[in-house]
C-alpha cells in the first residue's frame, strides 16, 4: 500500500507545481523579473516540502511504486524538474537583460534554453521513469549524424550564427559593411540569417555562414561617427596656400559634419594642370554621409566662385597631343635609288 507519510507532501508538491504553471502563464513575458520571483518561490516551496518529507527527486521510494501512488509520485517529481528548468532559464534571461543584450543574445539564450530542457528531459527519463539513458543517447547520436549530413548548409548557418553571437562582432542596431560592399543596419538576427536595413530602405537577408566567411567592418564602434574623404582638383594657376584656406572655410561652414575631431585639408599632389586636394571630415553616422557630402559640394562651388578659383579638368579627360614635326624633320626626304 502507498506510504501514508508521503501522500500529503506529494499532493502538496503537485498543487504547488500546477499553481506555479498557472501563474507563470498568467504573468506572460512582459514581466520577466516578477516571473522569475514567482518561479523561485514555487520552486523553493516544492524543494522545501521534498526536504522536510525526506523525498528524493532523483528516484522513487519503494513505498511509492504501488499503483495507488505511482502517478502522484512521478507527477510531483516531473513538476519539480520542470520548475527547476524554468528557474534556471529565468536566471539566464535576467542576466542577459541586466547586461543590456536581450535581443542580440537571442541565439545564445535559445542555445542555453535548449541545453537546459535537454538536460531536464534526460534527468526525468532516467531518474523518474527509470529508463536507461545511455542507449537513448547513443541512438540519438546516430539520428543526429544522419540529420546533420542531410542539413549541412543549414547547420553551417546555425553554428556560424552561434559563433557570431559569442564573438559579438556586431549587435542589433549596429551599422556594418561587408567585404563585398554590402552595408546596412542590423535589424534582426536569428538561427539562420542576419537582416540588414540598407540606406535605400531595403532589407538584405544574409546567411550567417556568408557573414562568418567575409570580413565585417562595424561602423558603429567605437561610435557612430564615420570618416569621409572628398577629392578635388583645383587649377594650378592658384597658390596652394590659398586653395587650402578656401577649403578649410568650406569645411568650417558645413553644418552636417562632426567638429571633434576637426576636419582637415590635405594637399596631395601638384602638376602643370591641377592641385589635388583631399577634404577629410567625419559625419555623425553612416546614414548622414550623402547629405553632408552634398552640402560640402555646394559650399565648394560657392567658395570657389566667390574667390575666383576654378576647378581643373579631370585627369582622365586630358589628351596628350603628339609632338609637332620640327623644321629639320620636315626637310628630311628619303633617298632615291638613283643616288645609290
Short mmCIF file of C-alpha atoms in Angstrom, two decimals, residues 67-240:
data_model
loop_
_atom_site.label_atom_id
_atom_site.label_comp_id
_atom_site.label_asym_id
_atom_site.label_seq_id
_atom_site.Cartn_x
_atom_site.Cartn_y
_atom_site.Cartn_z
CA UNK A 67 -0.36 1.64 -8.28
CA UNK A 68 -2.06 4.00 -5.86
CA UNK A 69 0.85 6.42 -5.53
CA UNK A 70 2.93 5.84 -8.66
CA UNK A 71 1.22 8.51 -10.76
CA UNK A 72 1.22 11.01 -7.90
CA UNK A 73 4.90 10.41 -7.12
CA UNK A 74 6.03 10.70 -10.73
CA UNK A 75 3.96 13.81 -11.48
CA UNK A 76 5.38 15.54 -8.37
CA UNK A 77 8.94 14.87 -9.48
CA UNK A 78 8.27 15.84 -13.09
CA UNK A 79 6.81 19.16 -11.90
CA UNK A 80 9.83 19.71 -9.66
CA UNK A 81 12.25 19.16 -12.54
CA UNK A 82 10.16 21.40 -14.80
CA UNK A 83 10.22 24.23 -12.26
CA UNK A 84 13.97 23.74 -11.87
CA UNK A 85 14.38 24.26 -15.64
CA UNK A 86 12.19 27.37 -15.63
CA UNK A 87 14.11 28.83 -12.70
CA UNK A 88 17.46 28.32 -14.43
CA UNK A 89 16.12 29.82 -17.67
CA UNK A 90 14.72 32.78 -15.73
CA UNK A 91 18.15 33.49 -14.23
CA UNK A 92 19.71 33.35 -17.71
CA UNK A 93 17.11 35.77 -19.09
CA UNK A 94 17.60 38.22 -16.21
CA UNK A 95 21.38 38.05 -16.62
CA UNK A 96 21.17 38.90 -20.31
CA UNK A 97 18.70 41.72 -19.58
CA UNK A 98 20.92 43.24 -16.89
CA UNK A 99 23.84 43.15 -19.33
CA UNK A 100 21.69 45.09 -21.82
CA UNK A 101 21.81 42.48 -24.52
CA UNK A 102 18.39 40.75 -24.55
CA UNK A 103 17.96 40.94 -28.35
CA UNK A 104 21.45 40.40 -29.73
CA UNK A 105 21.95 37.40 -27.39
CA UNK A 106 18.80 35.75 -28.72
CA UNK A 107 20.77 32.89 -30.28
CA UNK A 108 22.82 32.35 -27.13
CA UNK A 109 19.70 32.39 -24.98
CA UNK A 110 17.95 29.86 -27.22
CA UNK A 111 21.02 27.62 -27.09
CA UNK A 112 21.14 27.70 -23.29
CA UNK A 113 17.39 27.07 -23.06
CA UNK A 114 17.75 24.08 -25.37
CA UNK A 115 20.59 22.63 -23.28
CA UNK A 116 18.62 23.12 -20.04
CA UNK A 117 15.48 21.47 -21.42
CA UNK A 118 17.52 18.58 -22.86
CA UNK A 119 19.27 18.00 -19.56
CA UNK A 120 15.99 18.12 -17.62
CA UNK A 121 14.30 15.75 -20.09
CA UNK A 122 17.13 13.20 -19.76
CA UNK A 123 17.02 13.57 -15.97
CA UNK A 124 13.26 12.92 -15.88
CA UNK A 125 13.62 9.89 -18.15
CA UNK A 126 16.46 8.45 -16.09
CA UNK A 127 15.58 9.42 -12.50
CA UNK A 128 11.78 9.50 -12.52
CA UNK A 129 10.86 6.80 -15.03
CA UNK A 130 13.97 4.68 -14.54
CA UNK A 131 14.65 4.26 -18.25
CA UNK A 132 18.24 3.64 -19.40
CA UNK A 133 19.60 6.91 -20.69
CA UNK A 134 22.82 5.54 -22.25
CA UNK A 135 21.20 3.62 -25.14
CA UNK A 136 18.86 6.57 -25.73
CA UNK A 137 21.82 8.96 -26.06
CA UNK A 138 23.61 6.54 -28.39
CA UNK A 139 20.53 6.19 -30.59
CA UNK A 140 20.02 9.94 -30.57
CA UNK A 141 23.64 10.40 -31.65
CA UNK A 142 23.11 8.25 -34.73
CA UNK A 143 19.97 10.17 -35.61
CA UNK A 144 21.81 13.47 -35.13
CA UNK A 145 24.58 12.34 -37.52
CA UNK A 146 22.05 11.42 -40.20
CA UNK A 147 20.20 14.70 -39.82
CA UNK A 148 23.48 16.62 -39.82
CA UNK A 149 24.56 15.10 -43.13
CA UNK A 150 21.19 15.99 -44.66
CA UNK A 151 21.21 19.57 -43.38
CA UNK A 152 24.85 20.60 -43.79
CA UNK A 153 24.14 24.08 -45.18
CA UNK A 154 21.51 24.84 -42.56
CA UNK A 155 23.73 23.63 -39.73
CA UNK A 156 26.57 25.73 -41.13
CA UNK A 157 24.35 28.81 -40.83
CA UNK A 158 23.30 27.80 -37.30
CA UNK A 159 26.80 27.31 -35.94
CA UNK A 160 28.05 30.41 -37.74
CA UNK A 161 25.26 32.37 -36.05
CA UNK A 162 26.30 31.00 -32.66
CA UNK A 163 29.95 31.92 -33.31
CA UNK A 164 28.99 35.45 -34.38
CA UNK A 165 26.79 35.86 -31.30
CA UNK A 166 29.54 34.67 -28.95
CA UNK A 167 32.16 36.83 -30.67
CA UNK A 168 29.86 39.88 -30.58
CA UNK A 169 31.17 41.16 -33.91
CA UNK A 170 28.00 43.25 -34.10
CA UNK A 171 24.74 43.74 -32.24
CA UNK A 172 21.28 44.79 -33.28
CA UNK A 173 21.35 48.46 -34.26
CA UNK A 174 24.98 48.46 -35.50
CA UNK A 175 25.83 49.68 -38.99
CA UNK A 176 28.11 47.13 -40.67
CA UNK A 177 29.82 46.85 -44.05
CA UNK A 178 30.89 43.60 -45.70
CA UNK A 179 33.95 42.98 -47.83
CA UNK A 180 31.79 42.85 -50.98
CA UNK A 181 30.46 46.37 -50.33
CA UNK A 182 27.08 45.42 -48.83
CA UNK A 183 26.26 47.65 -45.87
CA UNK A 184 23.33 48.44 -43.63
CA UNK A 185 22.00 48.48 -40.09
CA UNK A 186 21.45 45.15 -38.30
CA UNK A 187 17.73 44.87 -37.55
CA UNK A 188 17.38 41.16 -36.75
CA UNK A 189 19.49 38.07 -36.09
CA UNK A 190 18.17 34.53 -35.93
CA UNK A 191 19.44 30.98 -36.17
CA UNK A 192 19.85 31.04 -39.95
CA UNK A 193 20.43 34.61 -41.11
CA UNK A 194 21.06 38.25 -40.28
CA UNK A 195 18.86 41.02 -41.72
CA UNK A 196 20.34 44.38 -42.74
CA UNK A 197 18.35 47.55 -43.42
CA UNK A 198 20.26 49.36 -46.19
CA UNK A 199 20.43 53.07 -46.92
CA UNK A 200 17.87 52.52 -49.70
CA UNK A 201 15.41 51.24 -47.07
CA UNK A 202 15.62 47.65 -48.29
CA UNK A 203 16.12 44.57 -46.12
CA UNK A 204 19.02 42.32 -47.14
CA UNK A 205 18.89 38.78 -45.75
CA UNK A 206 22.39 37.35 -45.33
CA UNK A 207 23.02 33.72 -44.27
CA UNK A 208 25.18 33.56 -41.16
CA UNK A 209 27.71 31.33 -42.93
CA UNK A 210 28.27 34.08 -45.53
CA UNK A 211 28.87 36.65 -42.78
CA UNK A 212 31.30 34.35 -40.98
CA UNK A 213 33.41 33.92 -44.13
CA UNK A 214 33.55 37.61 -45.07
CA UNK A 215 35.34 40.49 -43.44
CA UNK A 216 32.86 42.62 -41.49
CA UNK A 217 33.56 46.28 -40.73
CA UNK A 218 31.48 47.56 -37.81
CA UNK A 219 30.99 51.27 -38.42
CA UNK A 220 29.14 51.73 -35.11
CA UNK A 221 32.21 51.05 -32.97
CA UNK A 222 33.65 52.74 -31.08
CA UNK A 223 30.90 55.20 -32.05
CA UNK A 224 28.56 56.00 -34.93
CA UNK A 225 30.78 58.69 -36.48
CA UNK A 226 32.09 57.88 -39.94
CA UNK A 227 35.21 59.11 -41.76
CA UNK A 228 34.74 60.53 -45.26
CA UNK A 229 37.12 61.78 -47.94
CA UNK A 230 36.31 64.08 -50.86
CA UNK A 231 38.95 64.56 -53.57
CA UNK A 232 39.05 67.76 -55.65
CA UNK A 233 41.24 69.07 -58.45
CA UNK A 234 41.89 72.82 -58.43
CA UNK A 235 43.51 74.66 -61.34
CA UNK A 236 47.27 75.06 -60.76
CA UNK A 237 47.04 78.80 -61.52
CA UNK A 238 46.23 79.45 -57.82
CA UNK A 239 48.53 79.37 -54.81
CA UNK A 240 48.32 76.12 -52.82
#
